[in-house]
PDB file of C-alpha atoms in Angstrom:
ATOM      1  CA  MET J   1     -59.828  70.442 -55.937  1.00  0.00           C
ATOM      2  CA  ILE J   2     -61.285  70.375 -59.590  1.00  0.00           C
ATOM      3  CA  ARG J   3     -64.202  69.155 -58.257  1.00  0.00           C
ATOM      4  CA  CYS J   4     -64.643  71.973 -55.545  1.00  0.00           C
ATOM      5  CA  VAL J   5     -64.137  74.555 -58.561  1.00  0.00           C
ATOM      6  CA  LEU J   6     -66.902  72.548 -60.416  1.00  0.00           C
ATOM      7  CA  LEU J   7     -69.290  72.795 -57.326  1.00  0.00           C
ATOM      8  CA  LEU J   8     -68.797  76.525 -56.817  1.00  0.00           C
ATOM      9  CA  ALA J   9     -69.277  77.100 -60.472  1.00  0.00           C
ATOM     10  CA  LEU J  10     -72.873  75.122 -60.578  1.00  0.00           C
ATOM     11  CA  LEU J  11     -73.842  76.938 -57.351  1.00  0.00           C
ATOM     12  CA  ALA J  12     -73.368  80.178 -58.751  1.00  0.00           C
ATOM     13  CA  GLY J  13     -75.638  79.333 -61.236  1.00  0.00           C
ATOM     14  CA  CYS J  14     -78.213  78.862 -58.808  1.00  0.00           C
ATOM     15  CA  VAL J  15     -77.759  82.399 -57.330  1.00  0.00           C
ATOM     16  CA  PRO J  16     -81.517  84.302 -58.099  1.00  0.00           C
ATOM     17  CA  MET J  17     -80.787  87.470 -60.037  1.00  0.00           C
ATOM     18  CA  SER J  18     -81.792  90.797 -58.452  1.00  0.00           C
ATOM     19  CA  GLY J  19     -84.634  92.934 -59.506  1.00  0.00           C
ATOM     20  CA  GLU J  20     -82.183  95.385 -61.281  1.00  0.00           C
ATOM     21  CA  GLU J  21     -80.274  92.267 -62.714  1.00  0.00           C
ATOM     22  CA  LEU J  22     -83.587  90.949 -64.429  1.00  0.00           C
ATOM     23  CA  THR J  23     -84.745  94.490 -65.505  1.00  0.00           C
ATOM     24  CA  ARG J  24     -81.448  94.795 -67.027  1.00  0.00           C
ATOM     25  CA  SER J  25     -81.472  91.456 -68.767  1.00  0.00           C
ATOM     26  CA  ALA J  26     -84.876  91.867 -70.293  1.00  0.00           C
ATOM     27  CA  ALA J  27     -84.143  95.294 -71.498  1.00  0.00           C
ATOM     28  CA  ARG J  28     -81.102  93.600 -73.130  1.00  0.00           C
ATOM     29  CA  SER J  29     -83.284  91.285 -74.537  1.00  0.00           C
ATOM     30  CA  VAL J  30     -85.604  93.889 -76.421  1.00  0.00           C
ATOM     31  CA  VAL J  31     -82.985  96.162 -77.588  1.00  0.00           C
ATOM     32  CA  THR J  32     -80.943  93.477 -79.034  1.00  0.00           C
ATOM     33  CA  ARG J  33     -84.035  92.299 -81.236  1.00  0.00           C
ATOM     34  CA  SER J  34     -84.707  95.853 -82.052  1.00  0.00           C
ATOM     35  CA  LEU J  35     -81.379  96.706 -82.995  1.00  0.00           C
ATOM     36  CA  ALA J  36     -80.827  93.629 -85.106  1.00  0.00           C
ATOM     37  CA  ALA J  37     -84.137  94.208 -86.745  1.00  0.00           C
ATOM     38  CA  ARG J  38     -83.513  97.975 -87.914  1.00  0.00           C
ATOM     39  CA  TYR J  39     -79.582  97.839 -88.148  1.00  0.00           C
ATOM     40  CA  PRO J  40     -78.671  94.397 -89.393  1.00  0.00           C
ATOM     41  CA  ASP J  41     -75.389  95.071 -90.150  1.00  0.00           C
ATOM     42  CA  LEU J  42     -74.335  97.097 -86.870  1.00  0.00           C
ATOM     43  CA  PRO J  43     -72.056  95.670 -84.485  1.00  0.00           C
ATOM     44  CA  ILE J  44     -74.969  94.981 -81.912  1.00  0.00           C
ATOM     45  CA  GLU J  45     -73.149  94.051 -78.859  1.00  0.00           C
ATOM     46  CA  PRO J  46     -71.069  97.472 -78.094  1.00  0.00           C
ATOM     47  CA  VAL J  47     -74.142  99.709 -78.968  1.00  0.00           C
ATOM     48  CA  LEU J  48     -76.030  97.905 -76.680  1.00  0.00           C
ATOM     49  CA  ASN J  49     -73.580  98.087 -73.753  1.00  0.00           C
ATOM     50  CA  CYS J  50     -73.937 102.005 -74.391  1.00  0.00           C
ATOM     51  CA  VAL J  51     -77.320 101.892 -74.623  1.00  0.00           C
ATOM     52  CA  ILE J  52     -78.170  99.936 -71.545  1.00  0.00           C
ATOM     53  CA  ASP J  53     -75.421 101.247 -69.401  1.00  0.00           C
ATOM     54  CA  ASN J  54     -76.715 105.142 -70.356  1.00  0.00           C
ATOM     55  CA  ALA J  55     -80.461 104.468 -69.466  1.00  0.00           C
ATOM     56  CA  THR J  56     -81.973 105.747 -66.758  1.00  0.00           C
ATOM     57  CA  GLN J  57     -83.787 103.347 -64.463  1.00  0.00           C
ATOM     58  CA  PRO J  58     -87.475 104.292 -65.502  1.00  0.00           C
ATOM     59  CA  GLU J  59     -86.041 103.915 -69.210  1.00  0.00           C
ATOM     60  CA  LEU J  60     -84.954 100.024 -68.426  1.00  0.00           C
ATOM     61  CA  VAL J  61     -88.232  99.321 -67.152  1.00  0.00           C
ATOM     62  CA  GLY J  62     -89.980 100.430 -70.082  1.00  0.00           C
ATOM     63  CA  LEU J  63     -87.606  98.503 -72.083  1.00  0.00           C
ATOM     64  CA  ALA J  64     -88.142  95.254 -70.047  1.00  0.00           C
ATOM     65  CA  SER J  65     -91.615  95.533 -70.206  1.00  0.00           C
ATOM     66  CA  ASP J  66     -91.565  95.855 -73.776  1.00  0.00           C
ATOM     67  CA  SER J  67     -89.667  92.476 -73.957  1.00  0.00           C
ATOM     68  CA  VAL J  68     -92.864  90.754 -73.239  1.00  0.00           C
ATOM     69  CA  THR J  69     -94.774  92.108 -76.284  1.00  0.00           C
ATOM     70  CA  GLY J  70     -91.327  92.734 -78.561  1.00  0.00           C
ATOM     71  CA  PRO J  71     -90.108  95.488 -79.622  1.00  0.00           C
ATOM     72  CA  THR J  72     -92.569  98.605 -80.982  1.00  0.00           C
ATOM     73  CA  ALA J  73     -92.278 102.167 -81.905  1.00  0.00           C
ATOM     74  CA  ALA J  74     -91.912 103.407 -78.097  1.00  0.00           C
ATOM     75  CA  THR J  75     -88.738 101.071 -78.017  1.00  0.00           C
ATOM     76  CA  ALA J  76     -87.231 102.350 -80.933  1.00  0.00           C
ATOM     77  CA  GLY J  77     -88.122 105.826 -79.426  1.00  0.00           C
ATOM     78  CA  THR J  78     -86.775 105.297 -76.025  1.00  0.00           C
ATOM     79  CA  ILE J  79     -83.463 103.452 -77.933  1.00  0.00           C
ATOM     80  CA  ALA J  80     -83.113 106.855 -79.927  1.00  0.00           C
ATOM     81  CA  ALA J  81     -83.309 109.425 -76.998  1.00  0.00           C
ATOM     82  CA  ILE J  82     -80.870 106.934 -74.824  1.00  0.00           C
ATOM     83  CA  SER J  83     -78.637 107.033 -78.254  1.00  0.00           C
ATOM     84  CA  SER J  84     -78.637 110.649 -78.173  1.00  0.00           C
ATOM     85  CA  ARG J  85     -77.142 111.597 -75.258  1.00  0.00           C
ATOM     86  CA  PRO J  86     -73.741 113.021 -75.223  1.00  0.00           C
ATOM     87  CA  GLU J  87     -72.543 110.008 -72.635  1.00  0.00           C
ATOM     88  CA  THR J  88     -73.716 107.699 -75.122  1.00  0.00           C
ATOM     89  CA  LEU J  89     -72.216 108.799 -77.951  1.00  0.00           C
ATOM     90  CA  ALA J  90     -69.456 109.338 -76.242  1.00  0.00           C
ATOM     91  CA  CYS J  91     -69.570 105.425 -75.153  1.00  0.00           C
ATOM     92  CA  LEU J  92     -70.301 104.588 -78.953  1.00  0.00           C
ATOM     93  CA  ALA J  93     -67.186 106.644 -80.124  1.00  0.00           C
ATOM     94  CA  GLN J  94     -64.929 104.794 -77.589  1.00  0.00           C
ATOM     95  CA  SER J  95     -66.137 101.568 -78.219  1.00  0.00           C
ATOM     96  CA  GLN J  96     -65.451 102.398 -81.838  1.00  0.00           C
ATOM     97  CA  ALA J  97     -68.817 100.425 -82.816  1.00  0.00           C
ATOM     98  CA  PHE J  98     -69.054 102.663 -86.197  1.00  0.00           C
ATOM     99  CA  ALA J  99     -65.395 102.537 -86.847  1.00  0.00           C
ATOM    100  CA  LEU J 100     -64.622 102.915 -90.581  1.00  0.00           C
ATOM    101  CA  PRO J 101     -62.370 100.000 -92.098  1.00  0.00           C
ATOM    102  CA  GLU J 102     -58.943 101.110 -92.742  1.00  0.00           C
TER     103      GLU J 102
END
């Protein structure tokens, strides 16, 4: 039984990613680098999730293409535009990414 579970886990890792998954993964990479460079004390994961989840497909493609060369001013502008949307701000508030210590 354990061998079957291990075999299934190994095979799951061999399943190719879809184009959308690859795009999102590349976009996550560049957004992570950009946020870490600009805001070193920021909790990256909740902010990253809110930005990626609220980006449009063209924005994700643009961010993914930035992952090849690294974050640029255009990357920061795209992240800022996504971050200023009401849906993204609500996500950030819900994630408590900027919660003050009690």
